[in-house]
Amino acid sequence: MRGMTPEREAQYRDGMRAAAAVGAAILRAGGSALDAATAAMVDMEDGGVFNAGLGSCLTTAGTVEMDAAVMRGSDRAIGAVAGVAELANPILAARAVMEHTPHCLLAAEGALAFARDQGLERRTDFPPAHRRAEWESKRATLEARAAGKSVEQGLAELGGVLGAQEDDPLGGDDHHDTVGAVAMDAQGRLAAAVTTGGIWLKMPGRVGDSPLPGAGFWAVDGHGAAVATGTGEYLMRVMICHEAVHFMRAGDDAQTACEAVVALLESEFGPDQGGLIAIDPQGRLGWAINTHGMGRAAWHAGMAEPAVAVWPEDDWDRPL
Ligand code: ASP
């Protein structure tokens, strides 16, 4: 991520600001936190800039398998999908699971069939050229590392590939590009939404933290809401979002809670594993990472447009 070009960083900042503005418009008009968070994710899925929807990263087989989830804080309603292909907006499929099934999480073919029944838009133009090019170069690096073995075998032998170390063949933490939103509306209701292509060169069938309650997202009115990004294999083992909300429920502000759970993540699994954003019941925002950067956008009533930041040392580019 640190190596991103100025053009890419500008796209990133614009994409985050635009998505947050979509959510802000809904909140400004008196809409729900859930609608705002969902709409922001649709915008990011459609843009192709982030690791979600059109911009999803690819599996070892060069295919797209997306995960997404929503949670409504007022009644702990959850909808999620895992391992879905050929869908323009996995977040809308997750929302439909919440609203039109008795279940919380649908996966793979069943999820896709359900989404089609719901009339959700199909998308078959994956991957865009820039993702295909990234896939080719990452796969070539892995192949070279694996010295003639299959990529799958190479991945297994590398083991630490998920660790995003300096010599990470997947290119450092630039594969942690999942997008998520937390929101509070005028009624004080909370929501969380998250959508992702997962991690680069994951095994087909691999599901990360994002569609898993407590790991990739969590929201309970009066307690707090959080969404995570990073290496799902580790985030799910500390239940990072549930843990953050637990701290907020116990009285921590969102910032303190985020820092506490990233410290926990790092103490268990080392540096460069991920981060999260959160909102507490007082509407205060928090974020923390132990990676090189994480794009973030923020808006609250009274702000003309959302503020954004990318690097750990960045101040918000508009006053909050
Ligand atoms: N957390 C996601 C996953 O492991 C990846 C990401 O944050 O980009 O699937």
mmCIF file of C-alpha atoms and ligand atoms in Angstrom:
data_model
loop_
_atom_site.group_PDB
_atom_site.id
_atom_site.type_symbol
_atom_site.label_atom_id
_atom_site.label_comp_id
_atom_site.label_asym_id
_atom_site.label_seq_id
_atom_site.Cartn_x
_atom_site.Cartn_y
_atom_site.Cartn_z
ATOM 1 C CA MET A 1 0.000 0.000 0.000
ATOM 2 C CA ARG A 2 2.880 2.346 0.859
ATOM 3 C CA GLY A 3 4.053 1.893 -2.708
ATOM 4 C CA MET A 4 0.838 3.117 -4.258
ATOM 5 C CA THR A 5 1.232 5.744 -6.951
ATOM 6 C CA PRO A 6 -0.055 9.288 -6.379
ATOM 7 C CA GLU A 7 -2.756 8.584 -8.996
ATOM 8 C CA ARG A 8 -3.861 5.476 -7.144
ATOM 9 C CA GLU A 9 -3.888 7.311 -3.830
ATOM 10 C CA ALA A 10 -6.007 10.078 -5.354
ATOM 11 C CA GLN A 11 -8.454 7.473 -6.698
ATOM 12 C CA TYR A 12 -8.542 5.928 -3.279
ATOM 13 C CA ARG A 13 -9.281 9.192 -1.514
ATOM 14 C CA ASP A 14 -11.907 10.185 -4.077
ATOM 15 C CA GLY A 15 -13.540 6.764 -3.883
ATOM 16 C CA MET A 16 -13.783 6.871 -0.104
ATOM 17 C CA ARG A 17 -15.087 10.421 -0.052
ATOM 18 C CA ALA A 18 -17.701 9.622 -2.703
ATOM 19 C CA ALA A 19 -18.905 6.501 -0.877
ATOM 20 C CA ALA A 20 -19.122 8.308 2.452
ATOM 21 C CA ALA A 21 -21.035 11.108 0.722
ATOM 22 C CA VAL A 22 -23.576 8.571 -0.547
ATOM 23 C CA GLY A 23 -24.114 7.369 3.026
ATOM 24 C CA ALA A 24 -24.161 10.933 4.330
ATOM 25 C CA ALA A 25 -26.914 11.939 1.898
ATOM 26 C CA ILE A 26 -29.100 9.149 3.234
ATOM 27 C CA LEU A 27 -28.482 10.119 6.851
ATOM 28 C CA ARG A 28 -29.052 13.797 6.074
ATOM 29 C CA ALA A 29 -32.436 12.911 4.577
ATOM 30 C CA GLY A 30 -33.380 11.070 7.774
ATOM 31 C CA GLY A 31 -32.559 7.575 6.462
ATOM 32 C CA SER A 32 -31.409 4.660 8.594
ATOM 33 C CA ALA A 33 -27.856 3.784 9.564
ATOM 34 C CA LEU A 34 -28.353 0.444 7.805
ATOM 35 C CA ASP A 35 -29.395 2.087 4.527
ATOM 36 C CA ALA A 36 -26.492 4.522 4.715
ATOM 37 C CA ALA A 37 -23.883 1.830 5.368
ATOM 38 C CA THR A 38 -25.324 -0.437 2.666
ATOM 39 C CA ALA A 39 -25.422 2.317 0.041
ATOM 40 C CA ALA A 40 -21.826 3.331 0.758
ATOM 41 C CA MET A 41 -20.769 -0.271 0.120
ATOM 42 C CA VAL A 42 -22.703 -0.474 -3.155
ATOM 43 C CA ASP A 43 -20.817 2.601 -4.315
ATOM 44 C CA MET A 44 -17.467 1.028 -3.465
ATOM 45 C CA GLU A 45 -18.393 -2.299 -5.083
ATOM 46 C CA ASP A 46 -19.316 -0.513 -8.297
ATOM 47 C CA GLY A 47 -16.234 1.708 -8.444
ATOM 48 C CA GLY A 48 -13.657 -1.036 -9.126
ATOM 49 C CA VAL A 49 -11.012 0.818 -7.098
ATOM 50 C CA PHE A 50 -11.253 -1.222 -3.909
ATOM 51 C CA ASN A 51 -11.070 -4.917 -3.131
ATOM 52 C CA ALA A 52 -14.823 -5.383 -3.371
ATOM 53 C CA GLY A 53 -17.326 -5.965 -6.144
ATOM 54 C CA LEU A 54 -15.771 -5.145 -9.508
ATOM 55 C CA GLY A 55 -12.318 -4.521 -7.983
ATOM 56 C CA SER A 56 -12.213 -7.816 -6.081
ATOM 57 C CA CYS A 57 -8.896 -9.604 -5.800
ATOM 58 C CA LEU A 58 -8.532 -13.056 -7.318
ATOM 59 C CA THR A 59 -8.057 -16.613 -6.135
ATOM 60 C CA THR A 60 -5.136 -18.803 -7.159
ATOM 61 C CA ALA A 61 -7.377 -19.978 -9.990
ATOM 62 C CA GLY A 62 -7.909 -16.408 -11.194
ATOM 63 C CA THR A 63 -11.552 -16.413 -10.148
ATOM 64 C CA VAL A 64 -13.517 -13.969 -8.009
ATOM 65 C CA GLU A 65 -15.182 -15.147 -4.778
ATOM 66 C CA MET A 66 -16.715 -12.345 -2.754
ATOM 67 C CA ASP A 67 -17.928 -12.109 0.840
ATOM 68 C CA ALA A 68 -20.217 -9.446 2.318
ATOM 69 C CA ALA A 69 -22.318 -8.798 5.416
ATOM 70 C CA VAL A 70 -24.629 -6.310 7.087
ATOM 71 C CA MET A 71 -25.748 -6.033 10.711
ATOM 72 C CA ARG A 72 -28.537 -3.914 12.175
ATOM 73 C CA GLY A 73 -27.841 -2.850 15.723
ATOM 74 C CA SER A 74 -31.435 -2.432 16.851
ATOM 75 C CA ASP A 75 -32.274 -6.144 16.771
ATOM 76 C CA ARG A 76 -28.946 -7.843 15.939
ATOM 77 C CA ALA A 77 -30.307 -8.819 12.527
ATOM 78 C CA ILE A 78 -27.532 -10.189 10.313
ATOM 79 C CA GLY A 79 -27.330 -10.979 6.612
ATOM 80 C CA ALA A 80 -24.203 -12.311 4.940
ATOM 81 C CA VAL A 81 -22.991 -14.098 1.840
ATOM 82 C CA ALA A 82 -19.743 -15.977 1.332
ATOM 83 C CA GLY A 83 -17.913 -17.150 -1.767
ATOM 84 C CA VAL A 84 -20.220 -15.555 -4.311
ATOM 85 C CA ALA A 85 -19.241 -14.902 -7.914
ATOM 86 C CA GLU A 86 -21.083 -13.241 -10.767
ATOM 87 C CA LEU A 87 -22.856 -10.674 -8.617
ATOM 88 C CA ALA A 88 -22.542 -6.927 -9.062
ATOM 89 C CA ASN A 89 -23.341 -6.175 -5.435
ATOM 90 C CA PRO A 90 -22.737 -8.889 -2.838
ATOM 91 C CA ILE A 91 -23.729 -6.360 -0.159
ATOM 92 C CA LEU A 92 -27.274 -6.291 -1.557
ATOM 93 C CA ALA A 93 -27.362 -10.080 -1.468
ATOM 94 C CA ALA A 94 -26.294 -9.921 2.186
ATOM 95 C CA ARG A 95 -29.026 -7.398 2.865
ATOM 96 C CA ALA A 96 -31.572 -9.652 1.132
ATOM 97 C CA VAL A 97 -30.463 -12.605 3.262
ATOM 98 C CA MET A 98 -31.219 -10.455 6.307
ATOM 99 C CA GLU A 99 -34.575 -9.293 5.037
ATOM 100 C CA HIS A 100 -35.931 -12.237 3.076
ATOM 101 C CA THR A 101 -34.629 -15.440 4.646
ATOM 102 C CA PRO A 102 -34.707 -16.939 8.126
ATOM 103 C CA HIS A 103 -30.915 -17.355 7.897
ATOM 104 C CA CYS A 104 -27.899 -15.205 8.613
ATOM 105 C CA LEU A 105 -25.344 -16.499 6.087
ATOM 106 C CA LEU A 106 -25.677 -18.127 2.677
ATOM 107 C CA ALA A 107 -22.682 -19.415 0.724
ATOM 108 C CA ALA A 108 -21.550 -20.106 -2.832
ATOM 109 C CA GLU A 109 -24.052 -21.516 -5.324
ATOM 110 C CA GLY A 110 -27.006 -21.354 -2.953
ATOM 111 C CA ALA A 111 -26.302 -17.716 -2.207
ATOM 112 C CA LEU A 112 -26.010 -16.941 -5.887
ATOM 113 C CA ALA A 113 -29.258 -18.733 -6.743
ATOM 114 C CA PHE A 114 -31.000 -16.815 -3.962
ATOM 115 C CA ALA A 115 -29.584 -13.507 -5.216
ATOM 116 C CA ARG A 116 -30.820 -14.279 -8.708
ATOM 117 C CA ASP A 117 -34.284 -15.094 -7.349
ATOM 118 C CA GLN A 118 -34.203 -11.717 -5.657
ATOM 119 C CA GLY A 119 -33.547 -10.097 -9.008
ATOM 120 C CA LEU A 120 -30.125 -8.795 -8.024
ATOM 121 C CA GLU A 121 -27.862 -7.688 -10.840
ATOM 122 C CA ARG A 122 -25.503 -10.259 -12.327
ATOM 123 C CA ARG A 123 -21.999 -9.253 -13.245
ATOM 124 C CA THR A 124 -19.759 -11.378 -15.428
ATOM 125 C CA ASP A 125 -17.116 -8.883 -16.521
ATOM 126 C CA PHE A 126 -14.694 -9.858 -13.710
ATOM 127 C CA PRO A 127 -11.817 -9.296 -13.446
ATOM 128 C CA PRO A 128 -11.024 -5.858 -14.858
ATOM 129 C CA ALA A 129 -7.706 -5.639 -16.719
ATOM 130 C CA HIS A 130 -5.773 -4.078 -13.822
ATOM 131 C CA ARG A 131 -6.772 -6.895 -11.454
ATOM 132 C CA ARG A 132 -5.869 -9.508 -14.054
ATOM 133 C CA ALA A 133 -2.444 -7.892 -14.462
ATOM 134 C CA GLU A 134 -1.913 -7.854 -10.680
ATOM 135 C CA TRP A 135 -2.944 -11.496 -10.516
ATOM 136 C CA GLU A 136 -0.447 -12.452 -13.186
ATOM 137 C CA SER A 137 2.420 -10.706 -11.470
ATOM 138 C CA LYS A 138 1.606 -11.985 -7.960
ATOM 139 C CA ARG A 139 1.126 -15.496 -9.266
ATOM 140 C CA ALA A 140 4.393 -15.366 -11.175
ATOM 141 C CA THR A 141 6.218 -14.292 -8.011
ATOM 142 C CA LEU A 142 4.687 -17.136 -6.078
ATOM 143 C CA GLU A 143 5.545 -19.592 -8.799
ATOM 144 C CA ALA A 144 9.149 -18.468 -8.781
ATOM 145 C CA ARG A 145 9.239 -18.823 -4.998
ATOM 146 C CA ALA A 146 7.693 -22.250 -5.171
ATOM 147 C CA ALA A 147 10.459 -23.333 -7.563
ATOM 148 C CA GLY A 148 8.423 -25.283 -10.032
ATOM 149 C CA LYS A 149 5.848 -26.559 -7.577
ATOM 150 C CA SER A 150 2.184 -25.763 -7.990
ATOM 151 C CA VAL A 151 1.017 -22.431 -6.668
ATOM 152 C CA GLU A 152 -1.211 -24.200 -4.163
ATOM 153 C CA GLN A 153 1.744 -26.203 -2.877
ATOM 154 C CA GLY A 154 3.885 -23.086 -2.878
ATOM 155 C CA LEU A 155 1.297 -21.239 -0.848
ATOM 156 C CA ALA A 156 1.109 -24.031 1.673
ATOM 157 C CA GLU A 157 4.880 -24.184 1.988
ATOM 158 C CA LEU A 158 5.254 -20.454 2.286
ATOM 159 C CA GLY A 159 2.925 -20.560 5.255
ATOM 160 C CA GLY A 160 3.903 -17.122 6.417
ATOM 161 C CA VAL A 161 2.495 -15.610 3.239
ATOM 162 C CA LEU A 162 -0.467 -14.390 5.218
ATOM 163 C CA GLY A 163 1.855 -12.504 7.478
ATOM 164 C CA ALA A 164 2.351 -9.612 5.035
ATOM 165 C CA GLN A 165 6.015 -9.313 5.945
ATOM 166 C CA GLU A 166 8.377 -6.998 4.091
ATOM 167 C CA ASP A 167 9.211 -9.717 1.583
ATOM 168 C CA ASP A 168 5.626 -10.844 1.258
ATOM 169 C CA PRO A 169 5.294 -12.154 -2.304
ATOM 170 C CA LEU A 170 1.754 -10.839 -2.394
ATOM 171 C CA GLY A 171 3.081 -7.317 -2.115
ATOM 172 C CA GLY A 172 2.906 -6.299 1.545
ATOM 173 C CA ASP A 173 -0.403 -5.249 3.013
ATOM 174 C CA ASP A 174 -1.830 -3.995 -0.265
ATOM 175 C CA HIS A 175 -4.018 -7.064 -0.283
ATOM 176 C CA HIS A 176 -5.908 -5.763 2.773
ATOM 177 C CA ASP A 177 -8.317 -3.664 0.845
ATOM 178 C CA THR A 178 -11.681 -4.797 2.110
ATOM 179 C CA VAL A 179 -14.188 -2.002 2.546
ATOM 180 C CA GLY A 180 -16.582 -1.492 5.413
ATOM 181 C CA ALA A 181 -18.808 1.123 6.983
ATOM 182 C CA VAL A 182 -20.215 1.809 10.413
ATOM 183 C CA ALA A 183 -22.994 4.334 10.870
ATOM 184 C CA MET A 184 -25.260 5.901 13.459
ATOM 185 C CA ASP A 185 -28.485 7.629 12.405
ATOM 186 C CA ALA A 186 -30.505 10.454 13.956
ATOM 187 C CA GLN A 187 -32.354 7.916 16.109
ATOM 188 C CA GLY A 188 -29.065 6.634 17.511
ATOM 189 C CA ARG A 189 -29.402 3.333 15.661
ATOM 190 C CA LEU A 190 -26.160 1.620 14.664
ATOM 191 C CA ALA A 191 -25.247 -0.503 11.660
ATOM 192 C CA ALA A 192 -22.219 -2.182 10.124
ATOM 193 C CA ALA A 193 -21.614 -3.293 6.532
ATOM 194 C CA VAL A 194 -18.594 -4.920 4.928
ATOM 195 C CA THR A 195 -17.770 -6.272 1.469
ATOM 196 C CA THR A 196 -14.650 -7.860 0.010
ATOM 197 C CA GLY A 197 -12.999 -10.054 -2.547
ATOM 198 C CA GLY A 198 -11.021 -11.602 0.327
ATOM 199 C CA ILE A 199 -7.244 -11.857 0.078
ATOM 200 C CA TRP A 200 -5.090 -12.166 -3.027
ATOM 201 C CA LEU A 201 -4.389 -15.697 -4.232
ATOM 202 C CA LYS A 202 -6.582 -17.296 -1.634
ATOM 203 C CA MET A 203 -7.451 -20.906 -2.234
ATOM 204 C CA PRO A 204 -10.772 -21.316 -4.018
ATOM 205 C CA GLY A 205 -13.370 -21.862 -1.303
ATOM 206 C CA ARG A 206 -11.491 -19.853 1.306
ATOM 207 C CA VAL A 207 -13.736 -17.574 3.389
ATOM 208 C CA GLY A 208 -12.232 -14.794 5.491
ATOM 209 C CA ASP A 209 -13.422 -12.814 8.471
ATOM 210 C CA SER A 210 -15.655 -10.399 6.581
ATOM 211 C CA PRO A 211 -18.925 -12.390 6.460
ATOM 212 C CA LEU A 212 -18.391 -13.842 9.940
ATOM 213 C CA PRO A 213 -20.241 -12.101 12.799
ATOM 214 C CA GLY A 214 -17.919 -10.752 15.457
ATOM 215 C CA ALA A 215 -14.874 -11.207 13.249
ATOM 216 C CA GLY A 216 -15.485 -8.969 10.208
ATOM 217 C CA PHE A 217 -18.285 -6.873 11.679
ATOM 218 C CA TRP A 218 -20.519 -6.339 14.710
ATOM 219 C CA ALA A 219 -23.148 -3.749 15.668
ATOM 220 C CA VAL A 220 -25.449 -3.534 18.667
ATOM 221 C CA ASP A 221 -27.373 -0.385 19.561
ATOM 222 C CA GLY A 222 -26.181 1.055 22.842
ATOM 223 C CA HIS A 223 -22.940 -0.953 22.655
ATOM 224 C CA GLY A 224 -21.152 0.123 19.464
ATOM 225 C CA ALA A 225 -20.344 -0.988 15.917
ATOM 226 C CA ALA A 226 -17.122 -2.056 14.195
ATOM 227 C CA VAL A 227 -15.852 -3.439 10.867
ATOM 228 C CA ALA A 228 -12.418 -4.903 10.194
ATOM 229 C CA THR A 229 -9.867 -5.259 7.435
ATOM 230 C CA GLY A 230 -6.723 -7.351 7.345
ATOM 231 C CA THR A 231 -5.741 -10.982 7.320
ATOM 232 C CA GLY A 232 -8.982 -12.779 7.993
ATOM 233 C CA GLU A 233 -7.237 -15.882 9.302
ATOM 234 C CA TYR A 234 -6.030 -13.834 12.272
ATOM 235 C CA LEU A 235 -8.895 -11.363 12.667
ATOM 236 C CA MET A 236 -11.335 -14.203 13.168
ATOM 237 C CA ARG A 237 -9.161 -15.742 15.870
ATOM 238 C CA VAL A 238 -9.430 -12.648 18.036
ATOM 239 C CA MET A 239 -13.047 -11.879 17.051
ATOM 240 C CA ILE A 240 -11.791 -8.374 16.594
ATOM 241 C CA CYS A 241 -15.077 -6.569 15.997
ATOM 242 C CA HIS A 242 -16.987 -8.278 18.774
ATOM 243 C CA GLU A 243 -14.088 -7.623 21.096
ATOM 244 C CA ALA A 244 -14.028 -3.914 20.178
ATOM 245 C CA VAL A 245 -17.755 -3.577 20.795
ATOM 246 C CA HIS A 246 -17.311 -5.419 24.057
ATOM 247 C CA PHE A 247 -14.805 -2.763 25.163
ATOM 248 C CA MET A 248 -17.153 0.036 24.087
ATOM 249 C CA ARG A 249 -20.007 -1.595 25.954
ATOM 250 C CA ALA A 250 -17.806 -1.584 29.037
ATOM 251 C CA GLY A 251 -17.315 2.178 28.663
ATOM 252 C CA ASP A 252 -14.324 2.702 26.372
ATOM 253 C CA ASP A 253 -14.684 5.315 23.659
ATOM 254 C CA ALA A 254 -14.361 3.989 20.098
ATOM 255 C CA GLN A 255 -10.739 5.085 19.709
ATOM 256 C CA THR A 256 -9.586 3.430 22.935
ATOM 257 C CA ALA A 257 -11.459 0.244 22.013
ATOM 258 C CA CYS A 258 -9.880 0.091 18.542
ATOM 259 C CA GLU A 259 -6.387 0.562 19.930
ATOM 260 C CA ALA A 260 -6.982 -2.136 22.552
ATOM 261 C CA VAL A 261 -8.068 -4.765 20.042
ATOM 262 C CA VAL A 262 -5.282 -4.003 17.571
ATOM 263 C CA ALA A 263 -2.838 -4.398 20.470
ATOM 264 C CA LEU A 264 -4.449 -7.767 21.152
ATOM 265 C CA LEU A 265 -4.205 -8.754 17.474
ATOM 266 C CA GLU A 266 -0.542 -7.782 17.407
ATOM 267 C CA SER A 267 0.285 -9.554 20.645
ATOM 268 C CA GLU A 268 -1.241 -12.765 19.286
ATOM 269 C CA PHE A 269 -0.197 -12.644 15.631
ATOM 270 C CA GLY A 270 2.455 -9.979 15.187
ATOM 271 C CA PRO A 271 2.554 -6.769 13.135
ATOM 272 C CA ASP A 272 0.971 -6.021 9.747
ATOM 273 C CA GLN A 273 -2.220 -7.974 10.275
ATOM 274 C CA GLY A 274 -5.007 -5.440 9.994
ATOM 275 C CA GLY A 275 -7.193 -2.870 11.587
ATOM 276 C CA LEU A 276 -10.725 -1.663 12.116
ATOM 277 C CA ILE A 277 -13.038 1.316 12.289
ATOM 278 C CA ALA A 278 -15.679 1.745 14.981
ATOM 279 C CA ILE A 279 -18.376 4.017 16.320
ATOM 280 C CA ASP A 280 -19.476 4.071 19.939
ATOM 281 C CA PRO A 281 -22.992 4.751 21.267
ATOM 282 C CA GLN A 282 -22.108 8.442 21.723
ATOM 283 C CA GLY A 283 -21.291 8.653 18.012
ATOM 284 C CA ARG A 284 -17.530 9.012 18.518
ATOM 285 C CA LEU A 285 -15.381 7.445 15.816
ATOM 286 C CA GLY A 286 -12.328 5.275 16.277
ATOM 287 C CA TRP A 287 -9.817 3.498 14.077
ATOM 288 C CA ALA A 288 -6.585 1.608 14.596
ATOM 289 C CA ILE A 289 -4.234 -0.458 12.442
ATOM 290 C CA ASN A 290 -0.968 -2.283 12.695
ATOM 291 C CA THR A 291 -0.405 -2.144 8.931
ATOM 292 C CA HIS A 292 1.244 0.603 6.877
ATOM 293 C CA GLY A 293 -1.979 2.372 6.074
ATOM 294 C CA MET A 294 -5.759 2.155 5.954
ATOM 295 C CA GLY A 295 -8.016 4.483 4.033
ATOM 296 C CA ARG A 296 -10.783 5.962 6.148
ATOM 297 C CA ALA A 297 -13.535 8.508 5.656
ATOM 298 C CA ALA A 298 -15.715 10.245 8.227
ATOM 299 C CA TRP A 299 -18.818 12.394 8.123
ATOM 300 C CA HIS A 300 -21.266 13.684 10.693
ATOM 301 C CA ALA A 301 -24.188 16.087 10.583
ATOM 302 C CA GLY A 302 -22.946 19.601 10.059
ATOM 303 C CA MET A 303 -20.045 18.649 7.784
ATOM 304 C CA ALA A 304 -20.380 19.801 4.167
ATOM 305 C CA GLU A 305 -18.524 16.757 2.862
ATOM 306 C CA PRO A 306 -16.708 13.760 4.303
ATOM 307 C CA ALA A 307 -13.117 13.943 5.501
ATOM 308 C CA VAL A 308 -10.593 11.299 4.432
ATOM 309 C CA ALA A 309 -7.175 10.036 5.521
ATOM 310 C CA VAL A 310 -4.961 7.129 4.443
ATOM 311 C CA TRP A 311 -1.672 6.898 6.343
ATOM 312 C CA PRO A 312 -1.354 6.432 10.104
ATOM 313 C CA GLU A 313 0.155 9.901 10.550
ATOM 314 C CA ASP A 314 -2.491 11.637 8.405
ATOM 315 C CA ASP A 315 -4.849 14.138 9.956
ATOM 316 C CA TRP A 316 -8.332 14.232 8.472
ATOM 317 C CA ASP A 317 -8.216 16.476 5.398
ATOM 318 C CA ARG A 318 -11.344 18.346 6.560
ATOM 319 C CA PRO A 319 -12.086 19.331 10.140
ATOM 320 C CA LEU A 320 -14.406 16.839 11.854
HETATM 321 N N1 ASP B 1 -10.235 -9.271 5.768
HETATM 322 C C1 ASP B 1 -10.298 -9.697 4.401
HETATM 323 C C2 ASP B 1 -10.222 -11.186 4.345
HETATM 324 O O1 ASP B 1 -9.396 -11.772 5.021
HETATM 325 C C3 ASP B 1 -9.225 -9.125 3.537
HETATM 326 C C4 ASP B 1 -9.090 -7.635 3.583
HETATM 327 O O2 ASP B 1 -9.288 -7.018 4.633
HETATM 328 O O3 ASP B 1 -8.770 -7.041 2.565
HETATM 329 O O4 ASP B 1 -10.944 -11.784 3.589
#
